[in-house]
Amino acid sequence: IKQARDIIIVEGEIDKLSMEEAGYCNCVSVPDGAPAQVSNKLPDKDHDKKYSYLWNCKEYLDPASRIILATDADPPGQALAEELARRLGKERCWRVKWPKKNETEFCKDANEVLMFLGPRALKEVIEGAELYPIRGLFNFKDFFPEIDSYYLGIHGDELGIPTGWKCMDGLYKVVPGELTIVTGVPNSGKSEWIDALLCNINNQCGWKFVLCSMENKVRDHARKLLEKHIKKPFFDARYGGSVERMSKDEFEEGKEWLNESFHLIRCEDDCLPSIDWVLNLAKAAVLRHGVRGLVIDPYNELDHQRPPNQTETEYVSQILTKIKRFAQHHSCHVWFVAHPRQLHNWTGAPPNMYDISGSAHFINKCDNGIVIHRNRDPDAGPVDVVQVCMKKVRNKVIGQIGDAFLTYDRITGEYKEADEAIVAKVVKQQIRQKSTSYQR
């Protein structure tokens, strides 16, 4: 192997001789076989007694640009390949795939290939050696099955799940594995809109959800969801007007739907829940109940203790990274509600995603950014008009930046598409407000 650019390492002398029969003299064998399993820690050179032969041959192994690991196909042989690659550098290691020796069995090593298939087959094995896998480094072909499924639309949600509002579907659809940040000034209906969206998605495709809604009492949240589902008021009260209250039978049917469709994350202790605690329970809900969506509402109700040397910006970045990894790993869409900071000299216009209290990372790291804004000016149109502002859409397949307008039914909590005339009036008033603020 002196001055060889390619070196083959096998597990025994008979395998070394088999390689020579196939025309490979640049081959060496390890002296004392394979370990039972891969060691937990890699010892330093002075204490690496079992693999001292590698260090003794360092001057011959270092110049090699390619080292082909042709160890046995059994578990100890694969463990040996991993131990060798860890010491020699995985970036220059290759591994062989042993062929079948008959219809049911694979060859175990170089000698079996030579005996059953001949020297030409053994040469083809070496020529067909593949790059040794490095954790975290991939080729696109490693993902071809996933890409094929995406192209063929196997899962059915590749183009996103419709929201239930046609005026919104051109701007935003829900994709498993993405993170949507929702913001808006207080009392603009962020939580109500998310609840309505979840009800629409559940009605269309049966998704289940887990809710970590820390500002809602369970009974109040149940009422809101039931009203949207049954389309009748929960109580016979003033807010219901002349609309008939949901019947006892409708109420009982609604409770069954509620129990089947939604699961709750509730912190019953005095302390605030941490993001790790929430995500661990959400993981359990995904695995146990098959939920497809998680709502965390709101950010400021989480425990935000952080190390003294960590800034809030770094902390927010860390939280969002954890949420995105959870969403991607479990193919679960996450809606995360975050309040804007106090707006000084606010004119009533929709806030920006950069107005969220804490960090610009909220818009930088999310897949989708939504501002929920409610009209509060009777001169600008009905006060039940809700403006859904898509401020960021990372995936062009499912949407684009723009505004959709809905009307809020206070009796049932439903959202419906606003009439074109109402939308035109609201937009005209907003343009007038912007013009006035610029003049100031």
CSV table of C-alpha atoms in Angstrom, one decimal:
chain,number,residue,atom,x,y,z
A,1,ILE,CA,0.0,0.0,0.0
A,2,LYS,CA,3.0,2.3,0.0
A,3,GLN,CA,2.2,5.4,-2.1
A,4,ALA,CA,-1.2,3.9,-3.1
A,5,ARG,CA,-3.9,6.4,-3.7
A,6,ASP,CA,-6.6,3.8,-3.1
A,7,ILE,CA,-6.4,1.3,-0.2
A,8,ILE,CA,-8.7,-1.6,0.5
A,9,ILE,CA,-9.2,-2.8,4.1
A,10,VAL,CA,-10.6,-6.3,4.7
A,11,GLU,CA,-11.3,-8.3,7.8
A,12,GLY,CA,-9.1,-11.4,7.4
A,13,GLU,CA,-6.1,-12.8,5.6
A,14,ILE,CA,-8.3,-15.0,3.3
A,15,ASP,CA,-10.2,-11.9,2.2
A,16,LYS,CA,-6.9,-10.2,1.5
A,17,LEU,CA,-5.8,-13.1,-0.7
A,18,SER,CA,-9.2,-13.1,-2.4
A,19,MET,CA,-8.6,-9.4,-3.4
A,20,GLU,CA,-5.3,-10.3,-4.9
A,21,GLU,CA,-7.0,-13.0,-7.0
A,22,ALA,CA,-9.3,-10.2,-8.4
A,23,GLY,CA,-6.2,-8.1,-9.2
A,24,TYR,CA,-6.0,-5.8,-6.1
A,25,CYS,CA,-2.6,-5.8,-4.4
A,26,ASN,CA,-3.4,-2.4,-2.6
A,27,CYS,CA,-5.2,-4.3,0.1
A,28,VAL,CA,-4.5,-4.9,3.8
A,29,SER,CA,-6.3,-6.9,6.5
A,30,VAL,CA,-6.9,-5.9,10.1
A,31,PRO,CA,-4.9,-8.1,12.5
A,32,ASP,CA,-7.4,-9.1,15.2
A,33,GLY,CA,-10.9,-9.2,13.7
A,34,ALA,CA,-14.0,-7.1,14.4
A,35,PRO,CA,-15.5,-5.7,17.6
A,36,ALA,CA,-19.0,-6.8,18.8
A,37,GLN,CA,-20.3,-3.3,18.6
A,38,VAL,CA,-19.3,0.3,18.0
A,39,SER,CA,-17.7,2.0,21.0
A,40,ASN,CA,-19.4,4.9,22.7
A,41,LYS,CA,-16.4,7.2,22.8
A,42,LEU,CA,-13.4,7.6,20.5
A,43,PRO,CA,-10.2,7.3,22.7
A,44,ASP,CA,-7.2,9.4,22.1
A,45,LYS,CA,-4.2,8.0,20.2
A,46,ASP,CA,-2.3,6.9,23.3
A,47,HIS,CA,-5.2,4.8,24.7
A,48,ASP,CA,-6.5,3.4,21.4
A,49,LYS,CA,-4.8,0.0,21.9
A,50,LYS,CA,-7.2,-2.1,19.9
A,51,TYR,CA,-6.7,0.0,16.8
A,52,SER,CA,-3.0,0.8,17.3
A,53,TYR,CA,-2.3,-0.8,13.9
A,54,LEU,CA,-3.9,2.2,12.3
A,55,TRP,CA,-1.6,4.6,14.1
A,56,ASN,CA,1.4,2.4,13.3
A,57,CYS,CA,0.6,2.5,9.6
A,58,LYS,CA,-0.3,6.2,9.6
A,59,GLU,CA,2.5,7.2,7.2
A,60,TYR,CA,1.1,4.8,4.6
A,61,LEU,CA,-2.6,5.5,5.2
A,62,ASP,CA,-2.4,9.3,5.4
A,63,PRO,CA,-1.5,9.9,1.7
A,64,ALA,CA,-4.4,7.8,0.4
A,65,SER,CA,-7.3,9.8,-1.1
A,66,ARG,CA,-9.7,6.9,-1.0
A,67,ILE,CA,-10.0,4.1,1.5
A,68,ILE,CA,-12.4,1.3,0.6
A,69,LEU,CA,-13.8,-0.6,3.6
A,70,ALA,CA,-14.6,-4.1,2.6
A,71,THR,CA,-15.4,-5.6,6.0
A,72,ASP,CA,-17.8,-8.5,6.6
A,73,ALA,CA,-21.5,-8.0,6.1
A,74,ASP,CA,-22.4,-9.2,9.6
A,75,PRO,CA,-23.0,-6.7,12.6
A,76,PRO,CA,-19.4,-7.0,13.9
A,77,GLY,CA,-18.1,-6.3,10.4
A,78,GLN,CA,-20.2,-3.2,10.1
A,79,ALA,CA,-19.1,-2.1,13.5
A,80,LEU,CA,-15.5,-2.5,12.4
A,81,ALA,CA,-16.2,-0.4,9.3
A,82,GLU,CA,-17.6,2.4,11.6
A,83,GLU,CA,-14.6,2.2,13.9
A,84,LEU,CA,-12.2,2.4,11.0
A,85,ALA,CA,-14.0,5.3,9.3
A,86,ARG,CA,-14.1,7.3,12.6
A,87,ARG,CA,-10.3,7.1,12.8
A,88,LEU,CA,-9.4,7.4,9.1
A,89,GLY,CA,-11.9,10.2,8.3
A,90,LYS,CA,-15.3,9.4,6.8
A,91,GLU,CA,-14.8,12.0,4.1
A,92,ARG,CA,-12.3,9.8,2.3
A,93,CYS,CA,-13.9,6.4,3.1
A,94,TRP,CA,-16.0,4.3,0.8
A,95,ARG,CA,-17.9,1.0,1.6
A,96,VAL,CA,-18.8,-2.0,-0.5
A,97,LYS,CA,-22.2,-3.7,-1.0
A,98,TRP,CA,-21.9,-7.4,-1.1
A,99,PRO,CA,-23.9,-9.1,-3.8
A,100,LYS,CA,-26.3,-12.1,-3.5
A,101,LYS,CA,-24.7,-15.5,-3.7
A,102,ASN,CA,-28.1,-17.2,-4.4
A,103,GLU,CA,-31.8,-16.2,-4.4
A,104,THR,CA,-32.0,-15.8,-0.6
A,105,GLU,CA,-28.6,-15.1,0.8
A,106,PHE,CA,-26.0,-12.4,0.4
A,107,CYS,CA,-22.2,-12.9,0.3
A,108,LYS,CA,-20.6,-12.3,3.7
A,109,ASP,CA,-17.2,-11.2,2.5
A,110,ALA,CA,-14.6,-11.0,-0.3
A,111,ASN,CA,-13.8,-14.7,-0.1
A,112,GLU,CA,-17.4,-15.8,-0.5
A,113,VAL,CA,-17.8,-13.5,-3.6
A,114,LEU,CA,-14.7,-15.1,-5.1
A,115,MET,CA,-15.9,-18.6,-4.3
A,116,PHE,CA,-19.5,-18.3,-5.5
A,117,LEU,CA,-19.3,-15.6,-8.2
A,118,GLY,CA,-15.7,-15.4,-9.3
A,119,PRO,CA,-12.9,-12.8,-9.5
A,120,ARG,CA,-14.7,-10.6,-12.0
A,121,ALA,CA,-17.7,-10.2,-9.7
A,122,LEU,CA,-15.4,-9.3,-6.8
A,123,LYS,CA,-13.8,-6.6,-9.0
A,124,GLU,CA,-17.2,-5.2,-9.8
A,125,VAL,CA,-17.9,-5.0,-6.1
A,126,ILE,CA,-14.9,-2.8,-5.5
A,127,GLU,CA,-15.6,-0.7,-8.6
A,128,GLY,CA,-19.1,-0.2,-7.3
A,129,ALA,CA,-18.1,1.0,-3.8
A,130,GLU,CA,-20.2,3.9,-2.4
A,131,LEU,CA,-19.3,6.9,-0.3
A,132,TYR,CA,-19.3,6.1,3.4
A,133,PRO,CA,-22.3,7.9,4.9
A,134,ILE,CA,-21.6,11.0,7.0
A,135,ARG,CA,-24.2,12.0,9.5
A,136,GLY,CA,-25.9,15.2,8.3
A,137,LEU,CA,-24.4,15.1,4.8
A,138,PHE,CA,-26.6,13.7,2.0
A,139,ASN,CA,-27.0,13.4,-1.8
A,140,PHE,CA,-30.3,14.4,-3.4
A,141,LYS,CA,-30.8,10.7,-4.4
A,142,ASP,CA,-31.1,9.9,-0.7
A,143,PHE,CA,-34.4,11.9,-0.9
A,144,PHE,CA,-35.6,10.7,-4.3
A,145,PRO,CA,-38.5,8.6,-2.8
A,146,GLU,CA,-39.7,11.7,-0.9
A,147,ILE,CA,-39.3,13.9,-3.9
A,148,ASP,CA,-41.1,11.4,-6.1
A,149,SER,CA,-44.1,11.3,-3.7
A,150,TYR,CA,-44.1,15.2,-3.7
A,151,TYR,CA,-44.2,15.3,-7.5
A,152,LEU,CA,-46.9,12.6,-7.7
A,153,GLY,CA,-49.0,14.2,-5.0
A,154,ILE,CA,-49.1,10.9,-3.0
A,155,HIS,CA,-50.1,12.5,0.3
A,156,GLY,CA,-52.7,14.8,-1.1
A,157,ASP,CA,-51.6,17.9,0.8
A,158,GLU,CA,-48.6,19.0,-1.3
A,159,LEU,CA,-50.5,22.0,-2.5
A,160,GLY,CA,-51.8,22.8,1.0
A,161,ILE,CA,-55.1,22.4,2.7
A,162,PRO,CA,-57.7,25.1,1.8
A,163,THR,CA,-58.7,27.5,4.6
A,164,GLY,CA,-62.4,27.3,3.8
A,165,TRP,CA,-62.5,30.9,2.6
A,166,LYS,CA,-62.0,31.3,-1.2
A,167,CYS,CA,-60.7,34.8,-0.8
A,168,MET,CA,-57.9,33.4,1.4
A,169,ASP,CA,-57.0,30.3,-0.5
A,170,GLY,CA,-55.0,32.2,-3.1
A,171,LEU,CA,-53.0,33.8,-0.4
A,172,TYR,CA,-52.6,31.0,2.2
A,173,LYS,CA,-53.0,27.3,2.5
A,174,VAL,CA,-52.0,25.0,5.4
A,175,VAL,CA,-49.1,22.7,4.8
A,176,PRO,CA,-48.0,20.0,7.3
A,177,GLY,CA,-44.6,20.7,8.8
A,178,GLU,CA,-44.8,24.5,8.6
A,179,LEU,CA,-44.8,27.3,11.2
A,180,THR,CA,-47.4,30.1,11.0
A,181,ILE,CA,-46.9,33.2,13.2
A,182,VAL,CA,-50.2,35.1,13.9
A,183,THR,CA,-50.2,38.6,15.4
A,184,GLY,CA,-52.5,41.6,15.8
A,185,VAL,CA,-53.4,44.2,18.3
A,186,PRO,CA,-55.3,43.1,21.4
A,187,ASN,CA,-59.0,42.2,20.8
A,188,SER,CA,-58.5,41.9,17.1
A,189,GLY,CA,-59.7,38.3,17.0
A,190,LYS,CA,-56.4,36.3,16.5
A,191,SER,CA,-57.6,33.3,18.6
A,192,GLU,CA,-61.1,33.4,17.2
A,193,TRP,CA,-59.8,33.4,13.6
A,194,ILE,CA,-57.5,30.5,14.3
A,195,ASP,CA,-60.4,28.5,15.9
A,196,ALA,CA,-62.5,29.2,12.9
A,197,LEU,CA,-59.7,28.0,10.6
A,198,LEU,CA,-59.3,24.8,12.6
A,199,CYS,CA,-63.0,24.1,12.4
A,200,ASN,CA,-62.9,24.6,8.6
A,201,ILE,CA,-60.0,22.3,8.2
A,202,ASN,CA,-61.5,19.7,10.4
A,203,ASN,CA,-64.8,19.9,8.4
A,204,GLN,CA,-62.9,19.5,5.1
A,205,CYS,CA,-60.4,16.8,5.8
A,206,GLY,CA,-60.8,15.6,9.4
A,207,TRP,CA,-57.6,16.9,10.9
A,208,LYS,CA,-57.2,16.7,14.6
A,209,PHE,CA,-55.6,19.4,16.7
A,210,VAL,CA,-53.9,19.9,20.0
A,211,LEU,CA,-54.5,23.3,21.7
A,212,CYS,CA,-52.2,25.0,24.1
A,213,SER,CA,-54.4,28.1,24.6
A,214,MET,CA,-53.3,29.6,27.9
A,215,GLU,CA,-55.6,32.7,27.8
A,216,ASN,CA,-58.8,30.7,27.5
A,217,LYS,CA,-60.7,28.8,30.2
A,218,VAL,CA,-61.5,25.3,28.9
A,219,ARG,CA,-65.3,25.9,29.2
A,220,ASP,CA,-65.0,29.2,27.2
A,221,HIS,CA,-62.9,27.7,24.5
A,222,ALA,CA,-65.3,24.8,24.3
A,223,ARG,CA,-68.2,27.3,23.8
A,224,LYS,CA,-66.4,29.1,21.1
A,225,LEU,CA,-65.6,26.0,19.1
A,226,LEU,CA,-69.1,24.5,19.6
A,227,GLU,CA,-70.7,27.7,18.3
A,228,LYS,CA,-68.6,27.7,15.2
A,229,HIS,CA,-69.3,24.0,14.6
A,230,ILE,CA,-73.1,24.0,15.3
A,231,LYS,CA,-73.6,27.6,13.9
A,232,LYS,CA,-75.9,28.5,16.8
A,233,PRO,CA,-75.3,30.4,20.1
A,234,PHE,CA,-74.3,28.4,23.2
A,235,PHE,CA,-76.5,30.5,25.5
A,236,ASP,CA,-79.9,32.0,25.2
A,237,ALA,CA,-78.3,35.5,26.0
A,238,ARG,CA,-78.3,39.0,24.6
A,239,TYR,CA,-75.4,38.4,22.2
A,240,GLY,CA,-77.4,35.7,20.4
A,241,GLY,CA,-80.2,38.1,19.4
A,242,SER,CA,-83.2,36.3,18.0
A,243,VAL,CA,-81.2,33.2,16.9
A,244,GLU,CA,-82.3,30.0,18.6
A,245,ARG,CA,-79.9,28.5,21.1
A,246,MET,CA,-78.3,25.1,20.2
A,247,SER,CA,-80.5,22.2,21.4
A,248,LYS,CA,-79.6,19.6,23.9
A,249,ASP,CA,-79.1,17.0,21.1
A,250,GLU,CA,-77.0,19.4,19.1
A,251,PHE,CA,-75.0,20.1,22.3
A,252,GLU,CA,-74.3,16.4,23.0
A,253,GLU,CA,-73.4,15.8,19.3
A,254,GLY,CA,-71.1,18.8,19.5
A,255,LYS,CA,-69.3,17.5,22.6
A,256,GLU,CA,-68.5,14.2,20.9
A,257,TRP,CA,-67.1,16.1,17.9
A,258,LEU,CA,-65.1,18.3,20.3
A,259,ASN,CA,-63.6,15.3,22.1
A,260,GLU,CA,-62.7,13.5,18.9
A,261,SER,CA,-61.2,16.6,17.1
A,262,PHE,CA,-59.3,18.5,19.8
A,263,HIS,CA,-56.9,17.7,22.6
A,264,LEU,CA,-55.7,20.1,25.2
A,265,ILE,CA,-52.3,21.0,26.7
A,266,ARG,CA,-53.0,22.6,30.1
A,267,CYS,CA,-50.4,23.5,32.8
A,268,GLU,CA,-52.1,23.0,36.1
A,269,ASP,CA,-49.1,24.1,38.2
A,270,ASP,CA,-48.5,27.6,39.5
A,271,CYS,CA,-45.4,28.0,37.2
A,272,LEU,CA,-45.6,28.9,33.5
A,273,PRO,CA,-45.0,26.2,31.0
A,274,SER,CA,-41.8,26.0,29.0
A,275,ILE,CA,-41.6,25.5,25.3
A,276,ASP,CA,-39.9,22.1,25.8
A,277,TRP,CA,-42.7,21.0,28.1
A,278,VAL,CA,-45.3,22.1,25.5
A,279,LEU,CA,-43.6,20.4,22.6
A,280,ASN,CA,-43.1,17.1,24.5
A,281,LEU,CA,-46.8,16.9,25.2
A,282,ALA,CA,-47.6,17.9,21.6
A,283,LYS,CA,-45.3,15.0,20.5
A,284,ALA,CA,-47.3,12.6,22.6
A,285,ALA,CA,-50.5,14.0,21.1
A,286,VAL,CA,-49.1,13.4,17.6
A,287,LEU,CA,-48.1,9.8,18.3
A,288,ARG,CA,-51.1,8.9,20.5
A,289,HIS,CA,-54.0,10.7,18.8
A,290,GLY,CA,-52.6,11.5,15.3
A,291,VAL,CA,-53.1,15.2,15.6
A,292,ARG,CA,-51.9,17.3,12.5
A,293,GLY,CA,-51.9,20.8,14.0
A,294,LEU,CA,-50.7,22.5,17.1
A,295,VAL,CA,-51.8,25.9,18.4
A,296,ILE,CA,-49.6,27.8,21.0
A,297,ASP,CA,-51.5,30.9,22.1
A,298,PRO,CA,-49.8,33.2,23.1
A,299,TYR,CA,-46.0,33.5,23.3
A,300,ASN,CA,-46.0,35.8,26.3
A,301,GLU,CA,-47.7,33.1,28.5
A,302,LEU,CA,-44.7,30.7,28.2
A,303,ASP,CA,-41.9,30.6,30.7
A,304,HIS,CA,-39.1,32.8,29.4
A,305,GLN,CA,-36.4,32.2,31.9
A,306,ARG,CA,-33.1,32.2,30.1
A,307,PRO,CA,-29.3,32.3,30.9
A,308,PRO,CA,-28.0,35.7,31.9
A,309,ASN,CA,-25.6,35.7,29.0
A,310,GLN,CA,-28.4,35.0,26.4
A,311,THR,CA,-30.2,38.0,24.8
A,312,GLU,CA,-33.9,38.0,24.1
A,313,THR,CA,-33.2,37.9,20.4
A,314,GLU,CA,-31.1,34.7,20.8
A,315,TYR,CA,-33.7,33.2,23.1
A,316,VAL,CA,-36.6,33.8,20.6
A,317,SER,CA,-34.4,32.4,17.8
A,318,GLN,CA,-33.8,29.2,19.9
A,319,ILE,CA,-37.6,28.8,20.6
A,320,LEU,CA,-38.6,29.2,17.0
A,321,THR,CA,-35.9,26.7,15.9
A,322,LYS,CA,-37.3,24.1,18.4
A,323,ILE,CA,-40.9,24.7,17.1
A,324,LYS,CA,-39.8,24.4,13.5
A,325,ARG,CA,-37.9,21.2,14.1
A,326,PHE,CA,-41.0,19.7,15.9
A,327,ALA,CA,-43.2,20.7,13.0
A,328,GLN,CA,-41.0,19.3,10.3
A,329,HIS,CA,-40.1,16.1,12.2
A,330,HIS,CA,-43.8,15.3,13.0
A,331,SER,CA,-45.3,16.7,9.8
A,332,CYS,CA,-47.5,18.9,12.1
A,333,HIS,CA,-48.5,22.5,11.3
A,334,VAL,CA,-47.9,24.9,14.1
A,335,TRP,CA,-49.8,28.2,14.7
A,336,PHE,CA,-47.9,30.4,17.2
A,337,VAL,CA,-49.7,33.6,18.4
A,338,ALA,CA,-47.4,36.5,19.4
A,339,HIS,CA,-48.6,39.9,20.5
A,340,PRO,CA,-47.2,43.2,19.1
A,341,ARG,CA,-45.3,45.5,21.4
A,342,GLN,CA,-47.1,48.7,22.6
A,343,LEU,CA,-47.8,50.8,19.5
A,344,HIS,CA,-47.2,54.5,20.1
A,345,ASN,CA,-49.2,57.1,18.1
A,346,TRP,CA,-51.2,54.2,16.6
A,347,THR,CA,-53.6,55.4,13.9
A,348,GLY,CA,-55.6,52.2,13.7
A,349,ALA,CA,-53.8,50.7,10.7
A,350,PRO,CA,-52.8,47.0,10.8
A,351,PRO,CA,-49.5,46.4,12.7
A,352,ASN,CA,-46.4,44.9,10.9
A,353,MET,CA,-44.8,41.6,11.7
A,354,TYR,CA,-41.7,43.5,12.8
A,355,ASP,CA,-43.9,45.1,15.5
A,356,ILE,CA,-44.1,41.8,17.4
A,357,SER,CA,-42.7,42.2,20.9
A,358,GLY,CA,-39.4,40.4,21.4
A,359,SER,CA,-37.5,40.0,18.2
A,360,ALA,CA,-37.6,40.3,14.4
A,361,HIS,CA,-36.9,36.6,14.3
A,362,PHE,CA,-40.6,36.0,14.5
A,363,ILE,CA,-41.0,37.0,10.9
A,364,ASN,CA,-37.5,36.0,9.8
A,365,LYS,CA,-37.8,32.4,10.9
A,366,CYS,CA,-41.5,31.6,10.3
A,367,ASP,CA,-42.8,30.0,7.1
A,368,ASN,CA,-46.0,32.2,7.1
A,369,GLY,CA,-46.7,35.5,8.8
A,370,ILE,CA,-50.3,36.7,9.4
A,371,VAL,CA,-51.7,39.8,10.9
A,372,ILE,CA,-55.3,39.7,12.0
A,373,HIS,CA,-56.8,43.2,12.0
A,374,ARG,CA,-60.3,44.4,12.8
A,375,ASN,CA,-62.0,47.5,11.6
A,376,ARG,CA,-62.8,49.9,14.5
A,377,ASP,CA,-63.9,52.9,12.5
A,378,PRO,CA,-67.6,53.0,11.7
A,379,ASP,CA,-66.8,55.6,8.9
A,380,ALA,CA,-64.5,53.0,7.2
A,381,GLY,CA,-67.2,50.4,7.0
A,382,PRO,CA,-68.9,47.8,9.2
A,383,VAL,CA,-67.0,47.2,12.4
A,384,ASP,CA,-67.3,43.4,11.9
A,385,VAL,CA,-64.9,43.5,9.0
A,386,VAL,CA,-61.7,41.5,9.7
A,387,GLN,CA,-58.6,42.0,7.5
A,388,VAL,CA,-56.3,39.0,7.2
A,389,CYS,CA,-52.9,40.3,6.1
A,390,MET,CA,-50.5,37.8,4.7
A,391,LYS,CA,-47.2,39.4,5.4
A,392,LYS,CA,-44.9,36.5,4.6
A,393,VAL,CA,-45.3,33.3,2.6
A,394,ARG,CA,-42.1,31.3,2.2
A,395,ASN,CA,-43.6,28.6,-0.1
A,396,LYS,CA,-44.9,30.1,-3.3
A,397,VAL,CA,-46.8,26.9,-4.0
A,398,ILE,CA,-49.3,27.6,-1.3
A,399,GLY,CA,-49.8,31.3,-1.3
A,400,GLN,CA,-48.5,34.9,-1.7
A,401,ILE,CA,-48.5,38.2,0.1
A,402,GLY,CA,-51.8,40.0,0.1
A,403,ASP,CA,-54.9,40.8,2.1
A,404,ALA,CA,-58.2,39.0,2.5
A,405,PHE,CA,-61.4,40.5,4.1
A,406,LEU,CA,-63.8,38.5,6.2
A,407,THR,CA,-66.9,39.5,8.2
A,408,TYR,CA,-67.2,38.2,11.8
A,409,ASP,CA,-70.6,36.9,13.0
A,410,ARG,CA,-70.6,37.7,16.7
A,411,ILE,CA,-73.5,35.4,17.4
A,412,THR,CA,-71.8,32.1,16.2
A,413,GLY,CA,-68.2,33.2,15.9
A,414,GLU,CA,-68.1,32.3,12.2
A,415,TYR,CA,-66.1,34.2,9.6
A,416,LYS,CA,-67.5,34.7,6.1
A,417,GLU,CA,-66.2,36.4,3.0
A,418,ALA,CA,-66.9,40.1,2.9
A,419,ASP,CA,-68.9,41.7,0.1
A,420,GLU,CA,-66.8,43.4,-2.6
A,421,ALA,CA,-68.5,46.8,-1.9
A,422,ILE,CA,-67.5,46.5,1.8
A,423,VAL,CA,-63.9,45.6,0.9
A,424,ALA,CA,-63.6,48.5,-1.5
A,425,LYS,CA,-64.9,50.9,1.2
A,426,VAL,CA,-62.4,49.6,3.8
A,427,VAL,CA,-59.5,49.8,1.4
A,428,LYS,CA,-60.4,53.3,0.4
A,429,GLN,CA,-60.5,54.5,4.0
A,430,GLN,CA,-57.1,52.8,4.7
A,431,ILE,CA,-55.5,54.7,1.8
A,432,ARG,CA,-57.0,57.9,3.1
A,433,GLN,CA,-55.5,57.2,6.6
A,434,LYS,CA,-52.1,56.5,5.1
A,435,SER,CA,-52.2,59.7,3.1
A,436,THR,CA,-53.1,61.7,6.2
A,437,SER,CA,-50.3,60.1,8.3
A,438,TYR,CA,-47.7,60.9,5.6
A,439,GLN,CA,-48.9,64.6,5.5
A,440,ARG,CA,-48.3,64.8,9.2
